[in-house]
mmCIF file of C-alpha atoms and ligand atoms in Angstrom:
data_model
loop_
_atom_site.group_PDB
_atom_site.id
_atom_site.type_symbol
_atom_site.label_atom_id
_atom_site.label_comp_id
_atom_site.label_asym_id
_atom_site.label_seq_id
_atom_site.Cartn_x
_atom_site.Cartn_y
_atom_site.Cartn_z
ATOM 1 C CA MET A 1 -112.166 8.196 141.639
ATOM 2 C CA ILE A 2 -115.490 8.580 140.369
ATOM 3 C CA SER A 3 -116.505 5.946 137.688
ATOM 4 C CA VAL A 4 -119.544 5.276 135.341
ATOM 5 C CA PRO A 5 -120.845 1.515 136.870
ATOM 6 C CA THR A 6 -121.842 -1.291 134.586
ATOM 7 C CA THR A 7 -125.732 -2.119 134.116
ATOM 8 C CA ASN A 8 -125.121 -4.671 135.754
ATOM 9 C CA ASP A 9 -123.425 -3.376 138.526
ATOM 10 C CA GLU A 10 -123.999 -5.468 142.238
ATOM 11 C CA HIS A 11 -124.995 -2.328 144.022
ATOM 12 C CA ILE A 12 -127.404 -1.054 141.207
ATOM 13 C CA THR A 13 -130.738 -2.740 142.717
ATOM 14 C CA CYS A 14 -130.352 -0.829 145.730
ATOM 15 C CA LEU A 15 -129.819 2.540 144.252
ATOM 16 C CA LEU A 16 -132.426 2.077 141.946
ATOM 17 C CA SER A 17 -134.984 0.904 144.855
ATOM 18 C CA GLN A 18 -134.097 4.730 146.084
ATOM 19 C CA ILE A 19 -134.548 6.188 142.803
ATOM 20 C CA SER A 20 -138.058 4.329 142.169
ATOM 21 C CA SER A 21 -138.083 5.392 138.526
ATOM 22 C CA ILE A 22 -139.724 3.167 135.776
ATOM 23 C CA GLU A 23 -137.474 3.408 133.785
ATOM 24 C CA GLU A 24 -134.442 1.251 133.244
ATOM 25 C CA PRO A 25 -130.865 2.767 133.455
ATOM 26 C CA CYS A 26 -128.736 2.997 130.445
ATOM 27 C CA TYR A 27 -126.001 4.974 128.528
ATOM 28 C CA VAL A 28 -126.312 8.033 127.234
ATOM 29 C CA ILE A 29 -122.911 9.645 124.546
ATOM 30 C CA CYS A 30 -121.839 12.735 126.310
ATOM 31 C CA GLU A 31 -120.417 15.074 123.963
ATOM 32 C CA PRO A 32 -120.197 18.467 125.990
ATOM 33 C CA ILE A 33 -121.057 21.846 125.216
ATOM 34 C CA GLN A 34 -117.464 24.002 125.355
ATOM 35 C CA ASP A 35 -117.342 26.929 126.696
ATOM 36 C CA VAL A 36 -119.654 27.042 129.171
ATOM 37 C CA PRO A 37 -119.619 26.422 133.414
ATOM 38 C CA ILE A 38 -119.637 22.671 134.065
ATOM 39 C CA ASN A 39 -122.833 20.574 135.704
ATOM 40 C CA GLU A 40 -125.157 23.142 134.961
ATOM 41 C CA CYS A 41 -127.508 20.818 133.029
ATOM 42 C CA PHE A 42 -131.116 22.537 133.298
ATOM 43 C CA PRO A 43 -130.060 25.886 132.159
ATOM 44 C CA LEU A 44 -128.056 24.335 128.868
ATOM 45 C CA VAL A 45 -130.841 21.732 128.311
ATOM 46 C CA GLU A 46 -133.476 24.701 128.292
ATOM 47 C CA GLU A 47 -130.744 26.917 125.737
ATOM 48 C CA LYS A 48 -130.574 24.239 123.744
ATOM 49 C CA ILE A 49 -133.973 23.318 123.129
ATOM 50 C CA LYS A 50 -134.723 27.048 122.572
ATOM 51 C CA THR A 51 -132.003 26.786 119.389
ATOM 52 C CA ASP A 52 -131.990 23.267 118.136
ATOM 53 C CA GLY A 53 -135.291 21.870 119.360
ATOM 54 C CA GLY A 54 -135.707 18.722 121.074
ATOM 55 C CA ARG A 55 -136.383 18.039 124.640
ATOM 56 C CA ARG A 56 -135.612 17.722 128.411
ATOM 57 C CA ILE A 57 -135.059 14.361 130.095
ATOM 58 C CA LEU A 58 -135.149 14.184 133.325
ATOM 59 C CA GLY A 59 -133.490 11.295 135.613
ATOM 60 C CA TRP A 60 -130.617 10.772 137.244
ATOM 61 C CA GLN A 61 -126.717 10.148 136.924
ATOM 62 C CA ILE A 62 -124.965 7.583 138.640
ATOM 63 C CA TRP A 63 -121.433 7.218 139.838
ATOM 64 C CA LYS A 64 -119.272 4.840 141.799
ATOM 65 C CA GLY A 65 -116.875 5.432 143.674
ATOM 66 C CA LYS A 66 -114.353 3.174 145.863
ATOM 67 C CA LEU A 67 -116.972 4.119 148.922
ATOM 68 C CA LEU A 68 -120.169 4.910 147.308
ATOM 69 C CA ILE A 69 -122.813 4.765 144.327
ATOM 70 C CA GLU A 70 -124.478 7.185 143.920
ATOM 71 C CA ALA A 71 -127.262 8.732 142.086
ATOM 72 C CA GLU A 72 -127.269 12.883 141.011
ATOM 73 C CA PHE A 73 -129.868 14.755 139.983
ATOM 74 C CA HIS A 74 -129.633 15.279 135.978
ATOM 75 C CA ALA A 75 -130.943 16.632 132.789
ATOM 76 C CA VAL A 76 -130.091 15.321 129.202
ATOM 77 C CA TRP A 77 -131.030 16.602 126.142
ATOM 78 C CA GLU A 78 -133.671 14.465 123.718
ATOM 79 C CA SER A 79 -132.241 15.350 120.222
ATOM 80 C CA PRO A 80 -135.648 15.873 117.631
ATOM 81 C CA ASP A 81 -134.442 12.426 116.091
ATOM 82 C CA GLY A 82 -135.341 10.871 119.376
ATOM 83 C CA LYS A 83 -131.446 10.608 119.950
ATOM 84 C CA TYR A 84 -130.453 11.069 124.102
ATOM 85 C CA ILE A 85 -126.982 13.715 124.598
ATOM 86 C CA ASP A 86 -125.448 14.505 127.770
ATOM 87 C CA ILE A 87 -124.338 17.500 126.845
ATOM 88 C CA THR A 88 -122.640 19.785 130.173
ATOM 89 C CA PRO A 89 -119.376 19.520 130.452
ATOM 90 C CA LYS A 90 -118.155 18.087 133.588
ATOM 91 C CA ALA A 91 -115.030 18.562 136.037
ATOM 92 C CA LEU A 92 -114.294 15.084 134.399
ATOM 93 C CA ALA A 93 -114.674 14.084 130.967
ATOM 94 C CA PHE A 94 -116.692 10.750 130.305
ATOM 95 C CA SER A 95 -117.129 9.600 127.236
ATOM 96 C CA LYS A 96 -120.866 8.333 128.131
ATOM 97 C CA ILE A 97 -122.677 8.235 131.592
ATOM 98 C CA LEU A 98 -125.158 5.633 133.006
ATOM 99 C CA PHE A 99 -128.975 7.869 133.417
ATOM 100 C CA VAL A 100 -131.955 6.528 134.526
ATOM 101 C CA PRO A 101 -135.018 9.021 133.153
ATOM 102 C CA ASP A 102 -136.952 9.466 135.669
ATOM 103 C CA PRO A 103 -140.418 11.094 134.544
ATOM 104 C CA THR A 104 -141.715 11.600 137.784
ATOM 105 C CA ALA A 105 -139.298 13.693 138.517
ATOM 106 C CA ILE A 106 -140.179 17.894 138.817
ATOM 107 C CA TYR A 107 -136.823 20.515 139.027
ATOM 108 C CA GLU A 108 -138.540 23.731 140.484
ATOM 109 C CA GLY A 109 -135.350 25.055 140.365
ATOM 110 C CA LYS A 110 -133.822 24.017 143.465
ATOM 111 C CA GLN A 111 -130.884 21.808 144.085
ATOM 112 C CA VAL A 112 -131.717 17.945 144.777
ATOM 113 C CA ASN A 113 -129.542 15.718 147.060
ATOM 114 C CA ASN A 114 -127.627 12.960 145.937
ATOM 115 C CA ILE A 115 -129.097 9.511 146.586
ATOM 116 C CA ARG A 116 -125.698 7.979 148.042
ATOM 117 C CA ILE A 117 -125.462 4.215 149.157
ATOM 118 C CA ASN A 118 -122.475 2.723 151.366
ATOM 119 C CA ILE A 119 -120.711 0.011 149.071
ATOM 120 C CA THR A 120 -118.417 -1.234 152.080
ATOM 121 C CA GLY A 121 -120.053 -2.685 154.743
ATOM 122 C CA ASN A 122 -117.626 0.298 157.237
ATOM 123 C CA SER A 123 -120.072 2.033 159.353
ATOM 124 C CA LEU A 124 -118.052 4.836 158.988
ATOM 125 C CA VAL A 125 -119.279 5.454 155.564
ATOM 126 C CA ASP A 126 -122.612 5.847 157.023
ATOM 127 C CA GLU A 127 -121.351 9.149 158.565
ATOM 128 C CA PHE A 128 -120.207 10.073 155.925
ATOM 129 C CA ILE A 129 -123.040 9.940 153.654
ATOM 130 C CA SER A 130 -124.714 11.748 157.095
ATOM 131 C CA ILE A 131 -122.193 14.687 156.943
ATOM 132 C CA HIS A 132 -122.841 15.438 153.150
ATOM 133 C CA ASP A 133 -126.597 15.169 153.596
ATOM 134 C CA ALA A 134 -126.015 17.747 156.437
ATOM 135 C CA THR A 135 -124.394 20.176 154.388
ATOM 136 C CA PHE A 136 -126.498 19.899 151.945
ATOM 137 C CA ARG A 137 -129.621 21.434 154.341
ATOM 138 C CA ILE A 138 -127.268 24.214 155.025
ATOM 139 C CA GLU A 139 -126.694 25.114 151.728
ATOM 140 C CA ASN A 140 -130.212 24.600 151.214
ATOM 141 C CA LYS A 141 -132.552 25.632 153.294
ATOM 142 C CA GLY A 142 -135.381 28.365 152.665
ATOM 143 C CA ASP A 143 -134.337 30.688 150.013
ATOM 144 C CA ARG A 144 -131.033 29.643 149.951
ATOM 145 C CA ALA A 145 -131.921 26.571 147.843
ATOM 146 C CA LEU A 146 -132.592 29.231 144.715
ATOM 147 C CA GLN A 147 -129.833 31.196 145.345
ATOM 148 C CA TYR A 148 -126.851 30.900 144.114
ATOM 149 C CA GLU A 149 -123.893 31.771 146.067
ATOM 150 C CA LEU A 150 -123.844 30.166 149.212
ATOM 151 C CA CYS A 151 -124.089 33.202 152.151
ATOM 152 C CA LEU A 152 -123.979 31.889 155.693
ATOM 153 C CA LYS A 153 -123.293 33.651 159.209
ATOM 154 C CA GLY A 154 -122.956 32.593 162.451
ATOM 155 C CA LYS A 155 -123.830 28.920 163.775
ATOM 156 C CA GLU A 156 -124.378 27.632 160.627
ATOM 157 C CA ALA A 157 -121.132 28.940 159.004
ATOM 158 C CA GLN A 158 -119.472 27.699 161.765
ATOM 159 C CA ALA A 159 -121.313 23.834 161.029
ATOM 160 C CA HIS A 160 -120.435 24.389 157.704
ATOM 161 C CA THR A 161 -117.196 24.895 158.642
ATOM 162 C CA ILE A 162 -116.539 21.694 159.925
ATOM 163 C CA LEU A 163 -118.597 19.619 157.947
ATOM 164 C CA THR A 164 -116.820 20.647 154.712
ATOM 165 C CA ASN A 165 -113.419 19.912 156.723
ATOM 166 C CA ALA A 166 -114.680 16.649 158.326
ATOM 167 C CA LYS A 167 -115.567 14.822 154.381
ATOM 168 C CA PRO A 168 -111.930 14.834 153.504
ATOM 169 C CA ILE A 169 -110.706 13.725 157.060
ATOM 170 C CA ILE A 170 -113.391 10.552 156.912
ATOM 171 C CA GLU A 171 -113.194 10.031 152.855
ATOM 172 C CA MET A 172 -108.796 9.259 153.790
ATOM 173 C CA MET A 173 -110.003 7.205 157.300
ATOM 174 C CA ALA A 174 -112.127 5.044 154.877
ATOM 175 C CA LEU A 175 -109.902 4.432 151.770
ATOM 176 C CA GLU A 176 -107.466 3.495 154.673
ATOM 177 C CA ASN A 177 -110.308 0.865 155.593
ATOM 178 C CA LEU A 178 -109.871 2.890 159.499
ATOM 179 C CA THR A 179 -113.210 2.812 161.071
ATOM 180 C CA LYS A 180 -114.866 4.398 163.838
ATOM 181 C CA ASN A 181 -112.797 2.542 166.236
ATOM 182 C CA SER A 182 -109.797 3.577 164.951
ATOM 183 C CA PRO A 183 -107.244 6.156 166.429
ATOM 184 C CA CYS A 184 -108.596 9.814 166.150
ATOM 185 C CA PRO A 185 -105.973 11.468 162.880
ATOM 186 C CA CYS A 186 -105.616 14.209 165.543
ATOM 187 C CA GLY A 187 -103.231 12.650 167.553
ATOM 188 C CA SER A 188 -105.336 12.744 170.677
ATOM 189 C CA ASN A 189 -104.810 8.532 170.851
ATOM 190 C CA LYS A 190 -108.415 8.360 171.367
ATOM 191 C CA LYS A 191 -110.484 6.630 169.571
ATOM 192 C CA TYR A 192 -112.473 8.385 166.158
ATOM 193 C CA LYS A 193 -115.556 7.859 167.624
ATOM 194 C CA ILE A 194 -115.156 9.530 171.088
ATOM 195 C CA CYS A 195 -112.798 12.275 169.702
ATOM 196 C CA HIS A 196 -113.254 14.149 166.296
ATOM 197 C CA GLY A 197 -116.300 11.431 165.372
ATOM 198 C CA LYS A 198 -118.419 12.415 168.534
ATOM 199 C CA ILE A 199 -118.124 16.485 167.608
ATOM 200 C CA PHE A 200 -119.244 15.602 163.414
ATOM 201 C CA MET A 201 -121.859 13.900 164.399
ATOM 202 C CA LYS A 202 -123.307 15.985 167.323
ATOM 203 C CA VAL A 203 -122.793 19.062 164.261
ATOM 204 C CA ALA A 204 -124.167 17.215 161.954
ATOM 205 C CA LYS A 205 -127.228 16.614 164.104
ATOM 206 C CA ASN A 206 -128.024 19.970 165.358
ATOM 207 C CA PHE A 207 -128.440 20.875 161.107
HETATM 208 ZN ZN1 LIG B 1 -109.472 13.673 166.982
#
C-alpha cells in the first residue's frame, strides 16, 4: 500500500538528494478531472491550460511504501491565480500529494523512470529496484519510449515476462522479512540467491 509521506519523513532527505531540485517539497491538493485516463498528467495539463489558462509545473510526486520511498515524474497545473492543483486521476484516490517542483526538469514526451530508495536495509529490496530499472530499460529502449503500446519480441519479450513475474515474488518475500539467504519460494530447497534470485539478476543485468 502506498501513502503520501510527511515533509519531515526520515527518508526524504536521501530521496531529495537524488532529485537535486532547488525547490522544497510541498503538498498539492488533488482535484482530479473526471472521465479521463488515469496517470496521464502531461496531456491533461496541456488541455487544461488551453481552456483555463495557467501553466504547467513539472516535478516529482513522492510515494512511500513499506519497502521503498520513490519519486515519480509528474506535472501539476498552476491556476491563473497561482495555486498548484493535481488534476490527474490516479488508481487510488488521494486528497493531496507531496510534490517537489523541479524547474530544471524537461518533458520530452518520453517516460521517465521513478527514483527509488530502499528504506529497509534488506538487500533483497535493492534487487527489487534493479528489476524495476531493467523492466523500464526494456520498455523504453529507443523508439519504444515514444510509443504507447508495448510490442516486444524474442529475448526481450522473454526477459520482460521473467522480470514482470519476479516483481511480486520479491516484493512478497521482502514484506515477509525474508532475505536473499532465505529458501527460494519455488520450493527447490536452495537459497533464493542461488536459485531464482540468480536467474532474475542475470536477466536484469543483461538489459
Ligand atoms: Zn527457485
